[in-house]
């Protein structure tokens, strides 16, 4: 009988290297996929790093960290919204370690009492035992106080304690400064007070547009009745409402809907779902579906939706699903779900306002969790071993370098070199090369120059050589690489060209060997996913370098670099002539008329500007 194998240790180093610094929520899971802990952070990278310190952890935190096998993150627009989302996730998922480590404070609400002629508006935290309306939760006490301050200024509903209210014999200071209507001394009728209270509740419900319309009608009616004082009060209320953004990203509307986003990289896809119930995000989850040949993000999303909502895996089926991509069969999916469940289902990909922000959150979460998965050490080791098997190598390659070339119609060519080992991207060893002295658009010559400069330097410095070199290109690029390596007398270095294939789609790459043989790997091959990941990173690094070089040239004036012409003289020249084009048209005598420009300096400027 085989012994039970302990679960592998969570690779925190790889995870932390790639996690975002944005605000958001993180969910920790054990080896069985059960939720352990939900937390929020202003900076996810810093907060999550604190769990994996060598020293200083409390016993409870250490017990949590020992059980972690996976971490998922959901990025939010702000820390306050992360706090609300964290609260909702804890309520719905009840993670065991949140019970042990939680903050005893509950989320604050705004409370409107019932059963009295003049109900009060109040801050509330704790059990909802009193009879009345509760609005919230709010992310923190300051948000509640800010809202109460606005409501007191706008609708003037009382906020005093009942004991104070009952003992008043004359209006308090709030009445005198126009922040209360004086119900304690019946300075306002019960009917008029009820109207102000209803308007307050509408605002707290997020019905600002409807409320503004009602107030507009009320203002016009007061004006027609010649009650200009009342009309002025209502006018000020409308003005205040227009200045306040009542709608929050995390608390908007009352609909039930799922937000489903798909992201892909290096042949791997990630689906992330935000579950929105009664206008609030109550949960989220990421999936990493296994994909087959020629699987686009649209294909994966379509297959996932059908399986998730027809197969009973969903938390429930909401009437509305927001998706990240337009699907050819989205109406068919809706009809199929309706037949299977008896519920109408509408799929939408083009959304605005807070729904667009929800979708952006889901997309960012999918990208982050996919990035973490791709750079997980266990995933990388599996891919490296698969590459060893595919290429028939005696040992697993320990260091892989990949080269790519980027330019715009031959202009400002840049070559990139990225380095990967079994721990992932080794960004400290990345290098860029500005290519000079070649014919514009000659990618072969550019690749030859990059490889020569790279490996000549490594030889001089006696630095580590790669076991495997990937060249972004086909037989032509590979033959240049082979010639450079032979010229430099480098041995034991395997060269492979990565050609895009006839369709140029991910999954159809052709590997070109120095022997001339070609290999096409299966789309779900772990080795191919590793090659795609490294190639895509080299491509990104080259394009970024080219754009930076191009942008720097566009920002650089032709006047820069002229001896004796500093920032002050450049500015004076441009101001005097009205622009660079007029400076270029000017002759020596014209240039000499500019402030602080001598005849000799003018001649030197002219010679430099007209040297070609």
Coordinates of N, CA and C in Angstrom, one line a residue, residues 388-598:
X388 N 12.1 19.0 -22.2 CA 13.2 18.1 -22.3 C 12.7 16.8 -23.0
X389 N 11.5 16.4 -22.7 CA 11.0 15.1 -23.3 C 10.8 15.3 -24.8
X390 N 10.2 16.4 -25.2 CA 9.9 16.7 -26.6 C 11.2 16.8 -27.4
X391 N 12.2 17.5 -26.9 CA 13.4 17.7 -27.6 C 14.4 16.5 -27.5
X392 N 14.1 15.6 -26.6 CA 15.0 14.4 -26.4 C 16.3 14.8 -25.8
X393 N 16.3 15.7 -24.8 CA 17.5 16.2 -24.2 C 17.9 15.2 -23.0
X394 N 19.2 15.1 -22.7 CA 19.6 14.3 -21.6 C 19.3 14.9 -20.3
X395 N 19.3 16.2 -20.2 CA 18.9 16.9 -18.9 C 17.9 18.0 -19.2
X396 N 17.2 18.4 -18.2 CA 16.2 19.5 -18.3 C 17.0 20.8 -18.5
X397 N 16.7 21.6 -19.5 CA 17.4 22.8 -19.7 C 17.2 23.7 -18.5
X398 N 18.3 24.3 -18.0 CA 18.2 25.2 -16.8 C 18.1 26.6 -17.2
X399 N 18.6 27.0 -18.3 CA 18.6 28.4 -18.7 C 18.2 28.5 -20.2
X400 N 17.1 29.3 -20.5 CA 16.7 29.5 -21.9 C 16.7 31.0 -22.2
X401 N 17.3 31.3 -23.3 CA 17.3 32.7 -23.8 C 16.5 32.8 -25.1
X402 N 15.8 33.9 -25.3 CA 15.0 34.1 -26.5 C 15.2 35.4 -27.1
X403 N 15.3 35.5 -28.4 CA 15.6 36.8 -29.1 C 14.5 37.2 -30.0
X404 N 14.2 38.5 -30.1 CA 13.2 39.0 -31.0 C 13.7 40.4 -31.5
X405 N 13.2 40.8 -32.7 CA 13.5 42.1 -33.3 C 12.2 42.9 -33.5
X406 N 12.3 44.2 -33.2 CA 11.1 45.0 -33.4 C 11.6 46.4 -34.1
X407 N 10.7 46.8 -35.0 CA 11.0 48.1 -35.7 C 9.7 48.6 -36.3
X408 N 9.7 49.8 -36.8 CA 8.6 50.4 -37.6 C 9.1 50.7 -39.0
X409 N 8.7 49.9 -39.9 CA 9.2 50.1 -41.3 C 10.7 50.2 -41.4
X410 N 11.4 49.5 -40.6 CA 12.9 49.5 -40.6 C 13.5 50.6 -39.7
X411 N 12.7 51.4 -39.1 CA 13.2 52.6 -38.3 C 13.4 52.2 -36.9
X412 N 14.6 52.6 -36.3 CA 14.9 52.5 -34.9 C 14.7 51.0 -34.5
X413 N 15.4 50.1 -35.1 CA 15.3 48.7 -34.8 C 15.9 48.4 -33.4
X414 N 15.2 47.6 -32.7 CA 15.6 47.2 -31.3 C 15.5 45.7 -31.3
X415 N 16.6 45.0 -30.7 CA 16.6 43.6 -30.4 C 16.4 43.3 -28.9
X416 N 15.7 42.3 -28.6 CA 15.5 41.9 -27.2 C 16.1 40.6 -26.9
X417 N 16.5 40.4 -25.7 CA 16.9 39.1 -25.1 C 16.3 38.9 -23.8
X418 N 15.4 37.9 -23.6 CA 14.8 37.6 -22.3 C 15.4 36.2 -21.9
X419 N 15.4 36.1 -20.5 CA 16.0 34.9 -20.0 C 15.0 34.2 -19.0
X420 N 14.9 32.9 -19.1 CA 14.0 32.1 -18.2 C 14.8 31.0 -17.7
X421 N 14.6 30.7 -16.4 CA 15.1 29.5 -15.8 C 13.9 28.8 -15.2
X422 N 14.1 27.7 -14.4 CA 13.0 26.9 -13.8 C 12.3 27.7 -12.7
X423 N 12.7 28.9 -12.4 CA 12.0 29.7 -11.5 C 11.2 30.8 -12.2
X424 N 11.2 30.8 -13.5 CA 10.5 31.7 -14.3 C 11.3 32.8 -15.0
X425 N 10.8 34.0 -15.3 CA 11.5 35.0 -15.9 C 12.6 35.6 -15.0
X426 N 13.8 35.7 -15.6 CA 14.9 36.3 -14.8 C 15.2 37.6 -15.4
X427 N 14.4 38.6 -14.9 CA 14.4 39.9 -15.5 C 15.7 40.7 -15.3
X428 N 16.4 40.4 -14.3 CA 17.7 41.1 -14.1 C 18.7 40.7 -15.2
X429 N 18.5 39.7 -16.0 CA 19.4 39.3 -17.1 C 18.8 39.7 -18.4
X430 N 17.6 40.3 -18.5 CA 17.1 40.8 -19.7 C 18.1 41.9 -20.3
X431 N 18.1 41.9 -21.7 CA 18.9 42.9 -22.3 C 18.2 43.4 -23.6
X432 N 18.4 44.7 -23.9 CA 17.9 45.3 -25.2 C 19.1 45.8 -26.0
X433 N 19.0 45.8 -27.3 CA 20.1 46.2 -28.2 C 19.6 47.2 -29.2
X434 N 20.1 48.4 -29.2 CA 19.8 49.3 -30.3 C 20.6 49.0 -31.5
X435 N 19.9 48.7 -32.6 CA 20.6 48.2 -33.8 C 21.0 49.3 -34.7
X436 N 22.3 49.4 -35.1 CA 22.8 50.4 -36.0 C 23.6 49.8 -37.1
X437 N 23.8 50.6 -38.2 CA 24.7 50.2 -39.3 C 24.2 49.1 -40.1
X438 N 22.9 48.9 -40.2 CA 22.4 47.8 -41.1 C 21.3 48.5 -42.1
X439 N 21.0 47.8 -43.1 CA 20.0 48.2 -44.0 C 18.6 48.2 -43.3
X440 N 17.8 49.2 -43.5 CA 16.5 49.3 -42.8 C 15.7 48.1 -43.2
X441 N 15.1 47.5 -42.2 CA 14.2 46.3 -42.4 C 14.9 45.0 -42.5
X442 N 16.2 45.0 -42.4 CA 17.0 43.7 -42.6 C 17.0 43.0 -41.3
X443 N 16.0 42.1 -41.0 CA 15.8 41.4 -39.8 C 17.0 40.4 -39.6
X444 N 17.4 39.8 -40.7 CA 18.5 38.8 -40.6 C 19.8 39.5 -40.0
X445 N 20.1 40.6 -40.6 CA 21.3 41.4 -40.1 C 21.2 41.8 -38.7
X446 N 19.9 42.3 -38.4 CA 19.7 42.7 -37.0 C 19.9 41.6 -36.0
X447 N 19.4 40.4 -36.3 CA 19.5 39.2 -35.5 C 21.0 38.8 -35.3
X448 N 21.7 38.9 -36.4 CA 23.1 38.6 -36.4 C 23.9 39.5 -35.5
X449 N 23.6 40.8 -35.6 CA 24.2 41.8 -34.7 C 23.9 41.6 -33.2
X450 N 22.7 41.3 -32.9 CA 22.2 41.1 -31.5 C 23.0 39.9 -30.9
X451 N 22.9 38.8 -31.7 CA 23.5 37.5 -31.1 C 25.1 37.7 -31.0
X452 N 25.7 38.4 -32.0 CA 27.1 38.6 -31.9 C 27.5 39.4 -30.7
X453 N 26.8 40.5 -30.4 CA 27.0 41.4 -29.3 C 26.8 40.6 -28.0
X454 N 25.7 39.9 -27.9 CA 25.3 39.2 -26.7 C 26.3 38.2 -26.3
X455 N 26.7 37.3 -27.2 CA 27.5 36.2 -26.8 C 29.0 36.5 -26.8
X456 N 29.4 37.5 -27.5 CA 30.8 38.0 -27.4 C 31.0 38.6 -26.0
X457 N 30.0 39.3 -25.5 CA 30.1 39.9 -24.2 C 30.1 38.8 -23.1
X458 N 29.2 37.8 -23.2 CA 29.2 36.7 -22.3 C 30.5 36.0 -22.2
X459 N 31.1 35.8 -23.4 CA 32.4 35.1 -23.4 C 33.5 35.9 -22.7
X460 N 33.5 37.2 -23.0 CA 34.5 38.1 -22.3 C 34.3 38.1 -20.8
X461 N 33.1 38.1 -20.3 CA 32.8 38.1 -18.9 C 32.8 36.8 -18.3
X462 N 33.0 35.7 -19.1 CA 32.9 34.3 -18.6 C 31.6 34.1 -17.8
X463 N 30.5 34.6 -18.4 CA 29.2 34.5 -17.8 C 28.5 33.2 -18.3
X464 N 27.5 32.8 -17.6 CA 26.7 31.6 -17.9 C 26.1 31.6 -19.3
X465 N 26.3 30.6 -20.0 CA 25.7 30.4 -21.3 C 24.4 29.7 -21.2
X466 N 23.4 30.0 -22.1 CA 22.2 29.2 -22.0 C 22.3 27.8 -22.5
X467 N 21.4 27.0 -22.1 CA 21.3 25.6 -22.6 C 20.6 25.6 -23.9
X468 N 19.6 26.5 -24.0 CA 18.7 26.5 -25.2 C 18.5 28.0 -25.6
X469 N 18.5 28.2 -26.9 CA 18.3 29.6 -27.4 C 17.1 29.5 -28.4
X470 N 16.1 30.3 -28.1 CA 14.9 30.4 -29.0 C 15.0 31.6 -29.9
X471 N 14.8 31.5 -31.2 CA 14.9 32.6 -32.1 C 13.5 32.8 -32.7
X472 N 13.0 34.0 -32.5 CA 11.6 34.2 -33.1 C 11.7 34.4 -34.6
X473 N 11.5 33.3 -35.3 CA 11.6 33.3 -36.8 C 11.8 31.9 -37.3
X474 N 11.9 31.9 -38.6 CA 12.0 30.6 -39.3 C 13.5 30.2 -39.6
X475 N 13.6 29.5 -40.8 CA 14.9 29.0 -41.2 C 16.0 30.1 -41.4
X476 N 15.5 31.2 -42.0 CA 16.5 32.3 -42.3 C 17.1 32.9 -41.0
X477 N 16.3 33.2 -40.0 CA 16.8 33.7 -38.8 C 17.7 32.7 -38.1
X478 N 17.2 31.4 -38.1 CA 17.9 30.3 -37.4 C 19.3 30.1 -38.0
X479 N 19.4 30.2 -39.4 CA 20.7 30.0 -40.0 C 21.7 31.1 -39.6
X480 N 21.2 32.4 -39.4 CA 22.1 33.4 -39.0 C 22.6 33.2 -37.6
X481 N 21.7 32.7 -36.7 CA 22.0 32.3 -35.3 C 23.1 31.2 -35.3
X482 N 22.9 30.2 -36.1 CA 23.8 29.1 -36.2 C 25.2 29.6 -36.6
X483 N 25.3 30.5 -37.6 CA 26.5 31.0 -38.1 C 27.3 31.8 -37.0
X484 N 26.5 32.6 -36.3 CA 27.2 33.4 -35.2 C 27.7 32.5 -34.1
X485 N 27.0 31.5 -33.7 CA 27.4 30.5 -32.7 C 28.7 29.8 -33.1
X486 N 28.7 29.4 -34.4 CA 29.9 28.7 -34.9 C 31.1 29.6 -35.0
X487 N 30.9 30.8 -35.4 CA 32.0 31.8 -35.5 C 32.6 32.1 -34.2
X488 N 31.8 32.1 -33.1 CA 32.3 32.4 -31.8 C 32.8 31.1 -31.1
X489 N 32.7 30.0 -31.7 CA 33.2 28.8 -31.2 C 32.4 28.3 -30.0
X490 N 31.1 28.5 -29.9 CA 30.3 28.1 -28.8 C 29.7 26.7 -29.1
X491 N 29.9 25.8 -28.1 CA 29.4 24.5 -28.2 C 28.3 24.2 -27.1
X492 N 27.6 23.1 -27.2 CA 26.6 22.7 -26.2 C 25.5 23.7 -26.0
X493 N 25.2 24.4 -27.1 CA 24.0 25.4 -27.0 C 23.1 25.0 -28.1
X494 N 21.8 24.6 -27.8 CA 20.8 24.2 -28.7 C 20.1 25.4 -29.3
X495 N 19.9 25.5 -30.6 CA 19.2 26.6 -31.2 C 17.9 26.1 -31.8
X496 N 16.8 26.8 -31.6 CA 15.5 26.5 -32.2 C 14.9 27.7 -32.7
X497 N 14.4 27.7 -33.9 CA 13.6 28.8 -34.4 C 12.1 28.5 -34.1
X498 N 11.4 29.6 -33.8 CA 10.0 29.5 -33.5 C 9.2 30.2 -34.6
X499 N 8.7 29.5 -35.6 CA 8.0 30.1 -36.7 C 6.5 30.1 -36.3
X500 N 5.8 31.2 -36.8 CA 4.3 31.3 -36.4 C 3.4 30.4 -37.1
X501 N 3.8 29.8 -38.2 CA 2.9 28.9 -38.9 C 2.1 29.6 -39.9
X502 N 1.3 28.9 -40.7 CA 0.6 29.5 -41.8 C -0.6 30.4 -41.3
X503 N -1.2 30.0 -40.3 CA -2.4 30.7 -39.8 C -2.0 31.9 -38.9
X504 N -0.7 31.8 -38.3 CA -0.2 32.8 -37.4 C -1.0 32.8 -36.1
X505 N -1.8 31.8 -35.8 CA -2.5 31.7 -34.5 C -1.7 31.0 -33.5
X506 N -1.9 31.3 -32.2 CA -1.3 30.6 -31.1 C -1.7 29.1 -31.2
X507 N -0.8 28.2 -31.0 CA -1.1 26.8 -31.1 C -0.7 26.1 -32.4
X508 N -0.3 27.0 -33.4 CA 0.1 26.4 -34.7 C 1.6 26.7 -34.9
X509 N 2.4 27.1 -33.9 CA 3.8 27.4 -34.1 C 4.5 26.2 -34.5
X510 N 5.5 26.4 -35.4 CA 6.4 25.4 -35.9 C 7.8 25.6 -35.3
X511 N 8.3 24.5 -34.7 CA 9.7 24.5 -34.2 C 10.6 24.1 -35.3
X512 N 11.6 25.0 -35.6 CA 12.6 24.7 -36.7 C 13.9 24.3 -36.0
X513 N 14.5 23.2 -36.3 CA 15.7 22.7 -35.7 C 16.9 23.0 -36.6
X514 N 18.1 23.1 -36.1 CA 19.3 23.4 -36.9 C 19.5 22.4 -38.0
X515 N 19.0 21.2 -37.8 CA 19.2 20.1 -38.8 C 18.2 20.4 -40.0
X516 N 17.3 21.3 -39.9 CA 16.4 21.6 -40.9 C 15.0 20.9 -40.7
X517 N 15.0 20.0 -39.7 CA 13.7 19.4 -39.4 C 12.7 20.3 -38.7
X518 N 11.4 20.1 -38.9 CA 10.4 20.9 -38.3 C 9.5 20.1 -37.5
X519 N 9.0 20.7 -36.3 CA 8.1 20.0 -35.4 C 6.9 20.9 -35.1
X520 N 5.8 20.3 -35.2 CA 4.5 21.0 -34.8 C 4.0 20.3 -33.6
X521 N 4.0 21.0 -32.4 CA 3.5 20.4 -31.2 C 2.0 20.6 -31.0
X522 N 1.4 19.7 -30.2 CA -0.1 19.8 -29.9 C -0.3 21.1 -29.2
X523 N -1.5 21.6 -29.4 CA -1.9 22.9 -28.8 C -1.9 22.9 -27.3
X524 N -2.2 21.7 -26.7 CA -2.3 21.6 -25.3 C -1.0 21.1 -24.7
X525 N 0.1 21.1 -25.5 CA 1.4 20.6 -25.0 C 2.0 21.6 -24.0
X526 N 2.5 21.1 -22.8 CA 3.1 21.9 -21.8 C 4.4 22.6 -22.3
X527 N 5.1 21.8 -23.2 CA 6.3 22.3 -23.8 C 6.0 23.5 -24.7
X528 N 5.0 23.4 -25.5 CA 4.6 24.5 -26.4 C 4.2 25.7 -25.6
X529 N 3.4 25.5 -24.5 CA 3.0 26.6 -23.7 C 4.2 27.4 -23.1
X530 N 5.3 26.7 -22.7 CA 6.5 27.3 -22.2 C 7.1 28.1 -23.3
X531 N 7.2 27.5 -24.5 CA 7.9 28.2 -25.6 C 7.1 29.5 -26.0
X532 N 5.7 29.4 -26.0 CA 4.9 30.5 -26.3 C 5.1 31.6 -25.2
X533 N 5.1 31.2 -24.0 CA 5.3 32.2 -22.9 C 6.6 32.9 -23.0
X534 N 7.7 32.2 -23.3 CA 9.0 32.9 -23.4 C 9.0 33.8 -24.7
X535 N 8.5 33.2 -25.8 CA 8.5 34.0 -27.1 C 7.7 35.3 -26.9
X536 N 6.5 35.2 -26.3 CA 5.6 36.3 -26.1 C 6.3 37.4 -25.2
X537 N 7.1 36.9 -24.2 CA 7.8 37.9 -23.4 C 8.9 38.6 -24.1
X538 N 9.6 37.9 -25.0 CA 10.6 38.5 -25.8 C 10.0 39.5 -26.8
X539 N 8.9 39.2 -27.3 CA 8.1 40.1 -28.2 C 7.7 41.3 -27.5
X540 N 7.1 41.2 -26.3 CA 6.7 42.3 -25.5 C 7.9 43.2 -25.2
X541 N 9.0 42.6 -24.8 CA 10.2 43.4 -24.3 C 10.8 44.1 -25.5
X542 N 10.8 43.5 -26.7 CA 11.3 44.2 -27.9 C 10.4 45.4 -28.3
X543 N 9.1 45.1 -28.3 CA 8.2 46.2 -28.7 C 8.3 47.4 -27.8
X544 N 8.3 47.1 -26.5 CA 8.4 48.2 -25.5 C 9.7 49.0 -25.7
X545 N 10.8 48.3 -25.9 CA 12.1 49.0 -26.2 C 12.0 49.9 -27.4
X546 N 11.4 49.3 -28.5 CA 11.3 50.1 -29.7 C 10.4 51.3 -29.5
X547 N 9.3 51.2 -28.8 CA 8.4 52.3 -28.6 C 9.1 53.4 -27.8
X548 N 9.9 53.0 -26.8 CA 10.6 53.9 -25.9 C 11.7 54.7 -26.8
X549 N 12.4 54.0 -27.7 CA 13.4 54.6 -28.5 C 12.7 55.6 -29.5
X550 N 11.6 55.2 -30.0 CA 10.8 56.0 -31.0 C 10.3 57.3 -30.3
X551 N 9.7 57.1 -29.1 CA 9.2 58.2 -28.4 C 10.3 59.2 -27.9
X552 N 11.4 58.7 -27.6 CA 12.5 59.5 -27.2 C 13.0 60.4 -28.4
X553 N 13.0 59.8 -29.6 CA 13.4 60.5 -30.7 C 12.4 61.7 -31.0
X554 N 11.1 61.3 -30.9 CA 10.1 62.4 -31.1 C 10.1 63.5 -30.1
X555 N 10.6 63.2 -28.9 CA 10.7 64.2 -27.9 C 12.0 65.1 -28.0
X556 N 13.0 64.6 -28.8 CA 14.3 65.2 -28.9 C 14.3 66.2 -30.0
X557 N 14.6 67.5 -29.7 CA 14.7 68.5 -30.7 C 16.0 68.4 -31.4
X558 N 16.0 68.8 -32.7 CA 17.2 68.8 -33.5 C 18.2 69.8 -33.0
X559 N 17.7 70.7 -32.2 CA 18.6 71.7 -31.6 C 19.5 71.2 -30.5
X560 N 19.0 70.0 -29.9 CA 19.8 69.4 -28.8 C 21.1 68.8 -29.4
X561 N 22.1 68.9 -28.6 CA 23.4 68.3 -29.1 C 24.3 69.4 -29.8
X562 N 23.8 70.6 -30.0 CA 24.6 71.6 -30.6 C 25.4 72.2 -29.5
X563 N 26.8 72.2 -29.6 CA 27.6 72.8 -28.6 C 27.3 74.2 -28.3
X564 N 27.1 74.5 -27.0 CA 26.8 75.9 -26.6 C 25.4 76.3 -26.6
X565 N 24.5 75.4 -27.1 CA 23.1 75.7 -27.2 C 22.4 74.8 -26.1
X566 N 22.2 75.5 -24.9 CA 21.5 74.8 -23.8 C 20.0 75.0 -23.8
X567 N 19.3 74.6 -22.8 CA 17.9 74.7 -22.7 C 17.4 76.2 -22.9
X568 N 18.1 77.1 -22.2 CA 17.7 78.5 -22.3 C 17.8 79.1 -23.7
X569 N 18.9 78.8 -24.4 CA 19.1 79.3 -25.8 C 18.1 78.6 -26.7
X570 N 17.8 77.3 -26.5 CA 16.9 76.6 -27.4 C 15.5 77.3 -27.2
X571 N 15.1 77.6 -26.0 CA 13.8 78.2 -25.8 C 13.8 79.6 -26.4
X572 N 14.9 80.4 -26.3 CA 14.9 81.7 -26.9 C 14.8 81.7 -28.4
X573 N 15.5 80.7 -29.0 CA 15.4 80.5 -30.5 C 14.0 80.2 -30.9
X574 N 13.4 79.3 -30.2 CA 12.0 78.9 -30.6 C 11.0 80.0 -30.4
X575 N 11.2 80.8 -29.3 CA 10.3 81.9 -29.1 C 10.5 83.0 -30.1
X576 N 11.7 83.3 -30.4 CA 12.1 84.3 -31.4 C 11.6 84.0 -32.8
X577 N 11.7 82.8 -33.2 CA 11.3 82.4 -34.6 C 9.9 81.9 -34.6
X578 N 9.3 81.5 -33.5 CA 7.9 81.0 -33.5 C 7.8 79.6 -33.8
X579 N 8.9 78.8 -33.7 CA 8.8 77.4 -33.9 C 10.0 76.8 -34.6
X580 N 10.2 75.5 -34.6 CA 11.4 74.9 -35.1 C 11.5 75.0 -36.6
X581 N 10.4 74.9 -37.3 CA 10.4 75.0 -38.8 C 11.0 76.4 -39.2
X582 N 10.7 77.4 -38.5 CA 11.2 78.8 -38.9 C 12.7 78.8 -38.6
X583 N 13.1 78.2 -37.5 CA 14.6 78.1 -37.2 C 15.3 77.4 -38.3
X584 N 14.7 76.3 -38.8 CA 15.4 75.6 -39.9 C 15.5 76.4 -41.2
X585 N 14.5 77.3 -41.4 CA 14.5 78.1 -42.6 C 15.4 79.3 -42.5
X586 N 15.8 79.7 -41.3 CA 16.6 80.9 -41.1 C 18.0 80.8 -41.6
X587 N 18.6 81.9 -42.1 CA 20.0 81.9 -42.5 C 20.8 82.4 -41.4
X588 N 22.1 82.5 -41.6 CA 23.1 82.8 -40.5 C 22.7 84.2 -39.9
X589 N 22.5 85.2 -40.8 CA 22.2 86.6 -40.3 C 20.9 86.6 -39.5
X590 N 19.9 85.8 -39.9 CA 18.6 85.8 -39.2 C 18.9 85.2 -37.8
X591 N 19.7 84.1 -37.7 CA 19.9 83.4 -36.5 C 20.7 84.3 -35.5
X592 N 21.6 85.2 -36.1 CA 22.4 86.1 -35.2 C 21.5 87.2 -34.6
X593 N 20.3 87.4 -35.1 CA 19.4 88.4 -34.5 C 18.7 87.9 -33.3
X594 N 18.7 86.6 -33.0 CA 18.0 86.1 -31.9 C 18.8 86.5 -30.6
X595 N 18.1 86.6 -29.5 CA 18.8 86.9 -28.2 C 19.9 85.9 -27.8
X596 N 21.0 86.5 -27.4 CA 22.1 85.7 -26.9 C 22.8 84.9 -27.9
X597 N 22.5 85.1 -29.2 CA 23.2 84.3 -30.3 C 24.2 85.2 -31.0
X598 N 25.5 84.9 -30.9 CA 26.5 85.7 -31.6 C 26.6 85.2 -33.0

